[in-house]
PDB file of C-alpha atoms in Angstrom:
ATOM      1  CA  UNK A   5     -20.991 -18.972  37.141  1.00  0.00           C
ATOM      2  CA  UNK A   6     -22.704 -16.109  35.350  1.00  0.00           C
ATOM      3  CA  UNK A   7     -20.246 -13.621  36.904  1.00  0.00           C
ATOM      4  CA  UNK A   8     -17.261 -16.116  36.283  1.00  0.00           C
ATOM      5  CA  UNK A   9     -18.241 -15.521  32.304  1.00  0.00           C
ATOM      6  CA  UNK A  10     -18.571 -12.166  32.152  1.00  0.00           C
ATOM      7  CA  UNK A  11     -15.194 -11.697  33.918  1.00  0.00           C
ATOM      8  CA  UNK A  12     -13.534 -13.920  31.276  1.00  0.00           C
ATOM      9  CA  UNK A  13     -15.143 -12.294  28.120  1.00  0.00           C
ATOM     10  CA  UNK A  14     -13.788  -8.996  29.576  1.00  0.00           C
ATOM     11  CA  UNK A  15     -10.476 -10.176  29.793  1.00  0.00           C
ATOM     12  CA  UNK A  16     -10.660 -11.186  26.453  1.00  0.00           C
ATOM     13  CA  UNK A  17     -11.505  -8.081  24.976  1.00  0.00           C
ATOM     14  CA  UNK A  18      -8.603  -6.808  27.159  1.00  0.00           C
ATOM     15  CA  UNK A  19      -6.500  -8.515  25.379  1.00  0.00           C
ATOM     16  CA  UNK A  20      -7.542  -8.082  22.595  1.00  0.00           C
ATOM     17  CA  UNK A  21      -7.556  -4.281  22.786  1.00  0.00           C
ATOM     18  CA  UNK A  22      -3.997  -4.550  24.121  1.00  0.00           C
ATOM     19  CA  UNK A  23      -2.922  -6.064  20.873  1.00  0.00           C
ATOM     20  CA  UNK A  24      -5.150  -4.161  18.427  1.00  0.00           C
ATOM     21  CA  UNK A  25      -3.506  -1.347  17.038  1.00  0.00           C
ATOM     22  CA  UNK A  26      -3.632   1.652  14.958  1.00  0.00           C
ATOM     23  CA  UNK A  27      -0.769   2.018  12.370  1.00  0.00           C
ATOM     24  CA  UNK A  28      -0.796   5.639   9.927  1.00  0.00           C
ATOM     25  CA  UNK A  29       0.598   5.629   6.327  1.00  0.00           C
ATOM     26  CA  UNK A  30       0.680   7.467   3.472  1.00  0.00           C
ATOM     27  CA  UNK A  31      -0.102   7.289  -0.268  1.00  0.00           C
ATOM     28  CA  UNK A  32       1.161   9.100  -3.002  1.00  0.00           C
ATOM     29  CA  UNK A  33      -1.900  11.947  -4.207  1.00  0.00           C
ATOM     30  CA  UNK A  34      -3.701  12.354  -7.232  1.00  0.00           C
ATOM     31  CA  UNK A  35      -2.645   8.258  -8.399  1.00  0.00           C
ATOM     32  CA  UNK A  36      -5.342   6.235  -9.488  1.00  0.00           C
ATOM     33  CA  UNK A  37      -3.044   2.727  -8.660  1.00  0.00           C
ATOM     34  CA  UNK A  38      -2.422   4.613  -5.150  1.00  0.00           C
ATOM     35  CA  UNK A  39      -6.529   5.469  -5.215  1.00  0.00           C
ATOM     36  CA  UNK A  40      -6.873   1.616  -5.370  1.00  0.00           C
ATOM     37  CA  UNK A  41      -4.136   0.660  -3.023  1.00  0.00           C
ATOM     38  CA  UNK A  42      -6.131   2.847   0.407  1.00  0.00           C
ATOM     39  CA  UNK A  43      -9.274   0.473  -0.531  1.00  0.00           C
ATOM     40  CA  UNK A  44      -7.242  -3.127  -0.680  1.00  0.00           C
ATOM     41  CA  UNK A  45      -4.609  -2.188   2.367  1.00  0.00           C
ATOM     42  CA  UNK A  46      -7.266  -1.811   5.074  1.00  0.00           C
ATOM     43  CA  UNK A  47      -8.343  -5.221   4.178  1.00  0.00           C
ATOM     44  CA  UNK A  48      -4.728  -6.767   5.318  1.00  0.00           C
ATOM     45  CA  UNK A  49      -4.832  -5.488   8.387  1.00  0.00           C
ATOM     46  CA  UNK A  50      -8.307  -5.851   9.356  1.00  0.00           C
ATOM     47  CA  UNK A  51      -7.995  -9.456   8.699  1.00  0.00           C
ATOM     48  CA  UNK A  52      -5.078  -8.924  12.290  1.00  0.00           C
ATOM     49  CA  UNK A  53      -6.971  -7.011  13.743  1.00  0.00           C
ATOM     50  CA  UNK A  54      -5.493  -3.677  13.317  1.00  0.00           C
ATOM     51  CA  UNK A  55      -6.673  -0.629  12.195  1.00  0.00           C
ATOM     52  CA  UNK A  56      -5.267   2.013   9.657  1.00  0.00           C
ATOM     53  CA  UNK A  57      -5.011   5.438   8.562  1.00  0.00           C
ATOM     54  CA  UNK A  58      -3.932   7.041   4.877  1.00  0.00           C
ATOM     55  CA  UNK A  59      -2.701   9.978   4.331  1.00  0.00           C
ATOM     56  CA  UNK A  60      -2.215  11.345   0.669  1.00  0.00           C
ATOM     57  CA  UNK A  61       0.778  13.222   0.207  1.00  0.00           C
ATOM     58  CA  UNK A  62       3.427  14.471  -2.902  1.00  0.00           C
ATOM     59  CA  UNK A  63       5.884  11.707  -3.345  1.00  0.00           C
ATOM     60  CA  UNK A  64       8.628  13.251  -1.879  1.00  0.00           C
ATOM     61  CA  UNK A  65       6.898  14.099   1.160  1.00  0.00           C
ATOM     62  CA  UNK A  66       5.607  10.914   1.179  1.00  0.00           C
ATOM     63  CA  UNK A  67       9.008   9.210   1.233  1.00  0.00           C
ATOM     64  CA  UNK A  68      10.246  11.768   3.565  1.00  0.00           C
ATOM     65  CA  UNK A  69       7.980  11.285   6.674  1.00  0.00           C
ATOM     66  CA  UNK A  70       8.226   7.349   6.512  1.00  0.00           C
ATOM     67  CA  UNK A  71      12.137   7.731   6.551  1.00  0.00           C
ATOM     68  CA  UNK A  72      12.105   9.812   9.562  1.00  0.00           C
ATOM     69  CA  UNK A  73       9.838   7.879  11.230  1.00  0.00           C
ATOM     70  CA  UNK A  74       6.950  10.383  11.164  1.00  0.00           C
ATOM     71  CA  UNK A  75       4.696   7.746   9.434  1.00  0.00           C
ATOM     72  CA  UNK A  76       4.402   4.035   9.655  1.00  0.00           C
ATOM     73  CA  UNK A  77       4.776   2.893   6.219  1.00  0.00           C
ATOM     74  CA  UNK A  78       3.869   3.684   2.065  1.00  0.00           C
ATOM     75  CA  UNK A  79       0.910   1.710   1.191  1.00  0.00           C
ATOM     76  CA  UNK A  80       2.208   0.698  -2.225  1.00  0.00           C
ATOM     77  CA  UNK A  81       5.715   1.744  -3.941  1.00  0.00           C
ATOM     78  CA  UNK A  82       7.880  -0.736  -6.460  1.00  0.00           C
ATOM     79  CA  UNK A  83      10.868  -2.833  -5.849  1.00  0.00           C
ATOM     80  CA  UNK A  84      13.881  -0.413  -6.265  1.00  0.00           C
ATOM     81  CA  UNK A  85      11.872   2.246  -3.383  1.00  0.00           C
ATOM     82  CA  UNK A  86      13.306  -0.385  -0.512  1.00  0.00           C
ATOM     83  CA  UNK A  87      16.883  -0.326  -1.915  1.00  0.00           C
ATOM     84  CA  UNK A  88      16.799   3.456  -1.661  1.00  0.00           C
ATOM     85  CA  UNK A  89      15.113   3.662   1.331  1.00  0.00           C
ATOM     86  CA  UNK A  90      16.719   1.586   3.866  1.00  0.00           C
ATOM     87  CA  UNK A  91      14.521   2.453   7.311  1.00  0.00           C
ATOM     88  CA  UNK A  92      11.721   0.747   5.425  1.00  0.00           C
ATOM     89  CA  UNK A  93      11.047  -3.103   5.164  1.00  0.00           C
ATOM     90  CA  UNK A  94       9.325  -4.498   1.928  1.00  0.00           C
ATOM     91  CA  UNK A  95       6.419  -7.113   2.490  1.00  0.00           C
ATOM     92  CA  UNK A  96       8.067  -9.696   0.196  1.00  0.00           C
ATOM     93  CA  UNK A  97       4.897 -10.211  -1.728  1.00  0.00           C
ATOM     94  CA  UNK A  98       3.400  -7.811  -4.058  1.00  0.00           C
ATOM     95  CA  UNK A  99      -0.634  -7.199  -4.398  1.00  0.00           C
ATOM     96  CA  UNK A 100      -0.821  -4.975  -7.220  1.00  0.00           C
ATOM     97  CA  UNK A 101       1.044  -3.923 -10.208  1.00  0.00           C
ATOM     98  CA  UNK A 102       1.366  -0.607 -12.685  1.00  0.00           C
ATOM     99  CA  UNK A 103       2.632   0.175 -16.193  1.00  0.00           C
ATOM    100  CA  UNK A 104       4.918   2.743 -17.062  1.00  0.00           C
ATOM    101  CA  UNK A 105       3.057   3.947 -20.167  1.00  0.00           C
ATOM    102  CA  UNK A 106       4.710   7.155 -22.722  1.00  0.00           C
ATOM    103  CA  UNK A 107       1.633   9.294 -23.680  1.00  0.00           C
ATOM    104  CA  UNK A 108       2.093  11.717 -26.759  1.00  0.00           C
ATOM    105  CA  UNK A 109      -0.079  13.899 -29.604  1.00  0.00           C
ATOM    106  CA  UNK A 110      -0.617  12.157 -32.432  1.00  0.00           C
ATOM    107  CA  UNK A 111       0.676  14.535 -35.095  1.00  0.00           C
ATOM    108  CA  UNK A 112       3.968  15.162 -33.157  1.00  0.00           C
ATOM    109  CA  UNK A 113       5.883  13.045 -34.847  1.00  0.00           C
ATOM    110  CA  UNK A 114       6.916  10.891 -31.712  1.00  0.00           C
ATOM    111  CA  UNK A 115       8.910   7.006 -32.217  1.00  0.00           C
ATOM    112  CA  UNK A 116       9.614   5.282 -29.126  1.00  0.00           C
ATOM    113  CA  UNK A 117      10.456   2.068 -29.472  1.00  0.00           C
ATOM    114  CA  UNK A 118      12.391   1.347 -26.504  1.00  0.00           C
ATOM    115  CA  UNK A 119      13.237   2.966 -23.295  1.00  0.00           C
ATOM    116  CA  UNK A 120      16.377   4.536 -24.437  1.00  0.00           C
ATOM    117  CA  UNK A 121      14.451   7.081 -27.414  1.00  0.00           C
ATOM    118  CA  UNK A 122      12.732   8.995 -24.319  1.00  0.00           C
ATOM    119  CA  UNK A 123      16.421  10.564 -24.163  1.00  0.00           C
ATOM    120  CA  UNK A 124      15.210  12.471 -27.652  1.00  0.00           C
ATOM    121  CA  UNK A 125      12.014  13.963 -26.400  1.00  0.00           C
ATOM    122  CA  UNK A 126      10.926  16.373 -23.750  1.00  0.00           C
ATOM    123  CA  UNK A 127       9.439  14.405 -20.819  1.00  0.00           C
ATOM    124  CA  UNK A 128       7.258  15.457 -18.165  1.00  0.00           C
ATOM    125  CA  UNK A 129       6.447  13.284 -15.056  1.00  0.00           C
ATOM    126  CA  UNK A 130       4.792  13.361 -11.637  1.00  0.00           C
ATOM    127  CA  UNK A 131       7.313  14.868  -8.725  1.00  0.00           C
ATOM    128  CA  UNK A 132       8.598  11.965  -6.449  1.00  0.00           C
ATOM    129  CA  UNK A 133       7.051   8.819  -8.233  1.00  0.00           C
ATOM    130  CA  UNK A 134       9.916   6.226  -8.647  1.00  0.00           C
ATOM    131  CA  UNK A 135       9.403   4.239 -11.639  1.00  0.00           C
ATOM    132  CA  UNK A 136       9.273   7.054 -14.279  1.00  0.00           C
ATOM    133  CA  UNK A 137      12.124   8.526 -12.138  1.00  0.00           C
ATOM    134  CA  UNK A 138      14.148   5.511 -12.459  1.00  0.00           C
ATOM    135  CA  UNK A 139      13.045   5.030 -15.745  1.00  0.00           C
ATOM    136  CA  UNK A 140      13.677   8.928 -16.912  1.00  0.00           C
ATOM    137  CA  UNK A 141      17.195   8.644 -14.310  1.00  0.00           C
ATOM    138  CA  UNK A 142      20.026  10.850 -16.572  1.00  0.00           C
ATOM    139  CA  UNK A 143      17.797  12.198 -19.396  1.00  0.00           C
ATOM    140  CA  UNK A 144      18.546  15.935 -19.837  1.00  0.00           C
ATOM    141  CA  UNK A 145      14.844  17.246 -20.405  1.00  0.00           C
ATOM    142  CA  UNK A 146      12.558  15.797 -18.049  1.00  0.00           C
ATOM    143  CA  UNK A 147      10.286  18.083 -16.067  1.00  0.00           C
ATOM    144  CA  UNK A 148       8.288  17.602 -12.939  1.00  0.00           C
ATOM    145  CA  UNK A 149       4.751  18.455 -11.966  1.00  0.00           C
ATOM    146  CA  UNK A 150       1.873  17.884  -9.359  1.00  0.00           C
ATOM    147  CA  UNK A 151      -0.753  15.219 -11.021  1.00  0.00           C
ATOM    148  CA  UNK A 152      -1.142  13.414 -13.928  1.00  0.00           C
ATOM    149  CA  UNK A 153      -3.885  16.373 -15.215  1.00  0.00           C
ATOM    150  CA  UNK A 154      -1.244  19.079 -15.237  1.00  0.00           C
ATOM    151  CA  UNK A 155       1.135  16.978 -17.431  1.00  0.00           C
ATOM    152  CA  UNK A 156      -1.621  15.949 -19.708  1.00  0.00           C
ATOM    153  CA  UNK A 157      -2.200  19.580 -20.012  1.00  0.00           C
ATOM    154  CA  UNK A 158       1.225  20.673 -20.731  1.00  0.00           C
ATOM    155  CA  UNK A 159       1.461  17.344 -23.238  1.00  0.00           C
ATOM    156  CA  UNK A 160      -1.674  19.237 -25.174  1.00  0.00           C
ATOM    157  CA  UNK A 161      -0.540  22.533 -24.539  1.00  0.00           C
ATOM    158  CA  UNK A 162       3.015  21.186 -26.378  1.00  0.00           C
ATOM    159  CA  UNK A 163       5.256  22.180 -23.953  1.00  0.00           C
ATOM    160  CA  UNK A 164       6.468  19.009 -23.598  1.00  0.00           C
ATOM    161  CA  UNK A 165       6.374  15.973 -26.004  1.00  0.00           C
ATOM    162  CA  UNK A 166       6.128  12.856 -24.313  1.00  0.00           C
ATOM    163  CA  UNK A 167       4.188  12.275 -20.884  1.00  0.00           C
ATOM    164  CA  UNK A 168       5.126   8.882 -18.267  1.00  0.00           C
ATOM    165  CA  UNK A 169       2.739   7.674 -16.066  1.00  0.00           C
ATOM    166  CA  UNK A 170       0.755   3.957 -15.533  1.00  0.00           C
ATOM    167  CA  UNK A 171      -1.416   3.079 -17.816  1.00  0.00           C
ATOM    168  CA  UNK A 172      -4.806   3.884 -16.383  1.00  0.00           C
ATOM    169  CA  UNK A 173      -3.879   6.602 -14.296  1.00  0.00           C
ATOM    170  CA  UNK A 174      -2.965   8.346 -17.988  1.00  0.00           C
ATOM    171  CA  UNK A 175      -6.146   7.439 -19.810  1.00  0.00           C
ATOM    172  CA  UNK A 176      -8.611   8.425 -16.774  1.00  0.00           C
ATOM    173  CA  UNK A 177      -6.125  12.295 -16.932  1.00  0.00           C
ATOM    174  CA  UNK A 178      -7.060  12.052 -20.907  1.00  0.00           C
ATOM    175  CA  UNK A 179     -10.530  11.668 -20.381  1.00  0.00           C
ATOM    176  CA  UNK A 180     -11.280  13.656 -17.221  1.00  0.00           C
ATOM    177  CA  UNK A 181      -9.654  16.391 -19.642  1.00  0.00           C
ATOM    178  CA  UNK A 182     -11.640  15.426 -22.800  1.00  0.00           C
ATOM    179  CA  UNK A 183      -8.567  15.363 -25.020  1.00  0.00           C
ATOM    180  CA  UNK A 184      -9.167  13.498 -28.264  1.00  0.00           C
ATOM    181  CA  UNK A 185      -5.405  13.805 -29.913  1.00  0.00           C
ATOM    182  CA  UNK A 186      -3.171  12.211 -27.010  1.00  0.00           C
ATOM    183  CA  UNK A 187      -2.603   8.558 -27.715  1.00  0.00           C
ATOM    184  CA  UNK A 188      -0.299   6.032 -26.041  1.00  0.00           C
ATOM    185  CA  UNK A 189       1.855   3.544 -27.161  1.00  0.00           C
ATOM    186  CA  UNK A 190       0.683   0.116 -28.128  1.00  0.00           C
ATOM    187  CA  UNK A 191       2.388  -1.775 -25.213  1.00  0.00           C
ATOM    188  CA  UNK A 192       3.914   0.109 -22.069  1.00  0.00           C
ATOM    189  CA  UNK A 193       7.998   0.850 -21.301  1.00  0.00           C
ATOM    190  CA  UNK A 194       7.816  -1.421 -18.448  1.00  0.00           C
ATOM    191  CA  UNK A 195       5.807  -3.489 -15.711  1.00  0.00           C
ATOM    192  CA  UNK A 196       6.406  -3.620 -12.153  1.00  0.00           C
ATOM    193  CA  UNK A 197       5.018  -5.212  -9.206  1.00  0.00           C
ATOM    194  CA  UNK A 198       3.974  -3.175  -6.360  1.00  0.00           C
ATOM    195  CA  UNK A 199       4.795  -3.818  -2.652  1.00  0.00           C
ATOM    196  CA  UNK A 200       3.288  -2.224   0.960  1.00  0.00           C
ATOM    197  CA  UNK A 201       6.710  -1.195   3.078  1.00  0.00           C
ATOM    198  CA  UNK A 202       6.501  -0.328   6.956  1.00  0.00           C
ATOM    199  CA  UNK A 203       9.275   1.713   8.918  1.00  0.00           C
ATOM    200  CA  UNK A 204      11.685  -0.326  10.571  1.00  0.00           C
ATOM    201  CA  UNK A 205      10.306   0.019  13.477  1.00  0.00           C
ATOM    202  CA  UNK A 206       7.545  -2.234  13.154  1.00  0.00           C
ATOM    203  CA  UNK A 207       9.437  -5.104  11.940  1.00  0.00           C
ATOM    204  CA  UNK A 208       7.093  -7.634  13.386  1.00  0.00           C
ATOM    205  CA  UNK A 209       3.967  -6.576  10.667  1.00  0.00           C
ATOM    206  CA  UNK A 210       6.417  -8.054   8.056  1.00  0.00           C
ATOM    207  CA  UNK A 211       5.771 -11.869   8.273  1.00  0.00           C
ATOM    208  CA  UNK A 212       2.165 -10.895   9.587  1.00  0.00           C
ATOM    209  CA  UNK A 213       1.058  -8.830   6.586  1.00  0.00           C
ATOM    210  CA  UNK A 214       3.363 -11.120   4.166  1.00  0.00           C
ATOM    211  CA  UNK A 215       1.027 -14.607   5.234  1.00  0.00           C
ATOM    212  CA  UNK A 216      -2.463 -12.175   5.145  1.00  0.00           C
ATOM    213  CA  UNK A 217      -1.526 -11.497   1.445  1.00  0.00           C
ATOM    214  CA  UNK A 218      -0.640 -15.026   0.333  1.00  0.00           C
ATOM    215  CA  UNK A 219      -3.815 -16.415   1.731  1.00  0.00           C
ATOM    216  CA  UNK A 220      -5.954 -13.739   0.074  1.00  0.00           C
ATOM    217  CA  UNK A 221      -4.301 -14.590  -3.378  1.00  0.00           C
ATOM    218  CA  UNK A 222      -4.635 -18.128  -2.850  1.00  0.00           C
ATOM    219  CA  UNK A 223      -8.050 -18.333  -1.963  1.00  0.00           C
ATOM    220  CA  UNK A 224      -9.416 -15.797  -4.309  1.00  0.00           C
ATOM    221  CA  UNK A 225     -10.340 -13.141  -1.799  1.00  0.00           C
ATOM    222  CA  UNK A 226      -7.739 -10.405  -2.760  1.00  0.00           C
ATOM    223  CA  UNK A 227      -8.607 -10.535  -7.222  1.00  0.00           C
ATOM    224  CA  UNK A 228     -12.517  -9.651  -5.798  1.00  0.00           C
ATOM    225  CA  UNK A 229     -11.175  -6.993  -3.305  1.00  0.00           C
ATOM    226  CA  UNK A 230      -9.168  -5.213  -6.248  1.00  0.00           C
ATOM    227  CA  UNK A 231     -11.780  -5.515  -8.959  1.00  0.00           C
ATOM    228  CA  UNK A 232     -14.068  -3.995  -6.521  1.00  0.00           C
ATOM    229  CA  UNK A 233     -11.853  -1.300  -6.032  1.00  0.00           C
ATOM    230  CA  UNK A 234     -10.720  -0.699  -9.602  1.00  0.00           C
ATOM    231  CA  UNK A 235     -14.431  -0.329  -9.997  1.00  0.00           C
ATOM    232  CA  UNK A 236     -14.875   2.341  -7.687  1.00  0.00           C
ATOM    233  CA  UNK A 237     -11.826   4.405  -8.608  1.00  0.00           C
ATOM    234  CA  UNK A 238     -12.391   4.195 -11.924  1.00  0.00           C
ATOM    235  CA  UNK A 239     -15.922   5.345 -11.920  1.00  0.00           C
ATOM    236  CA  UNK A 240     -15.396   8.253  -9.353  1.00  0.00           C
ATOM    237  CA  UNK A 241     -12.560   9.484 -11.790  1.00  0.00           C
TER     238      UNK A 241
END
């Protein structure tokens, strides 16, 4: 009898182990939403019992190993990134969100009071992150750079006149930097949900991650999950 249980708890964990698996993503570097997103996206798959890996990596680069098939999916990217990327599949429900926010000095003289007066100004974004590309898409000065430090520091340096990131990720750059004459504007250019996307390949983790989410919003579990993380991100930056 003893031997019969043992036997069956083995093959259990055989099957288990058969169906466990290890999926690798990336995020995009030096983001404080992305910082947030490789604490809450373990969680998801956990709760299937999968493990996961994240990679930090320039946008771009980013972009370009999940469309070859390199990588198994972005951990968090906006609506439009499915439409141009068609070898990934969006999980149809979002878990977090970012603002684009326009950061400037205050004695510059700056008025933006809707999308279309960025066209005026000298912009300066992060390389390869879709909503201030979209949102910066035709402007003739817009210029690109590695983190959300470097363009606060060309922003105080005045080599540039406006700066687009999210929200937070902007104020943490300010204050990491101890700039006291970069402000932002009262309410940000946009708001837009973010979404986890998997290659193609992997079709199956769609409805799988989709029902993990909706659970964890409707019971509660995901808000505590991203306050905790917020917490952590924001105090280690």
């Amino acid at each position: 009898m003893k031997g019969r249980l043992i036997l069956s708890i083995l093959l259990i964990l055989s099957t288990w182990d058969s169906l466990a698996k290890e999926y690798h993503f990336v995020s995009i570097e030096n983001l404080i939403e992305q910082e947030v997103g490789r604490k809450v996206l373990p969680h998801f798959y956990k709760k299937l019992g999968h493990s996961i890996t994240i990679t930090p990596l320039p946008g771009k680069r980013a972009s370009t190993t999940v469309s070859v098939g390199e990588k198994d999916g972005e951990i968090m990217r906006i609506f439009t990134y499915g439409m141009e990327h068609p070898n990934t599949l969006r999980i149809p429900t979002p878990y977090y969100s970012l603002q684009t926010m326009a950061f400037y000095k205050k004695s510059s003289g700056v008025v933006i009071n809707r999308k279309e007066d960025l066209q005026h100004y000298k912009l300066v974004k992060v390389r390869g992150v879709k909503h201030t590309n979209n949102i910066t898409q035709g402007m003739p000065f817009v210029h690109d750079v590695d983190s959300t430090v470097a363009m606060m520091d060309l922003l105080e340096l005045g080599r540039v006149q406006v700066a687009l990131t999210n929200t937070i990720d902007g104020l943490l750059a300010i204050k990491a930097r101890g700039y006291t004459d970069i402000i932002s504007l009262s309410e940000p250019l946009d708001e837009l949900s973010l979404y986890h996307y998997v290659h193609q390949e992997h079709s199956q983790l769609v409805d799988e991650v989709d029902s993990v989410i909706k659970q964890m919003k409707l019971n509660g579990e995901l808000e505590k999950i991203i306050k905790q993380a917020e917490k952590e991100v924001f105090s280690a930056n």
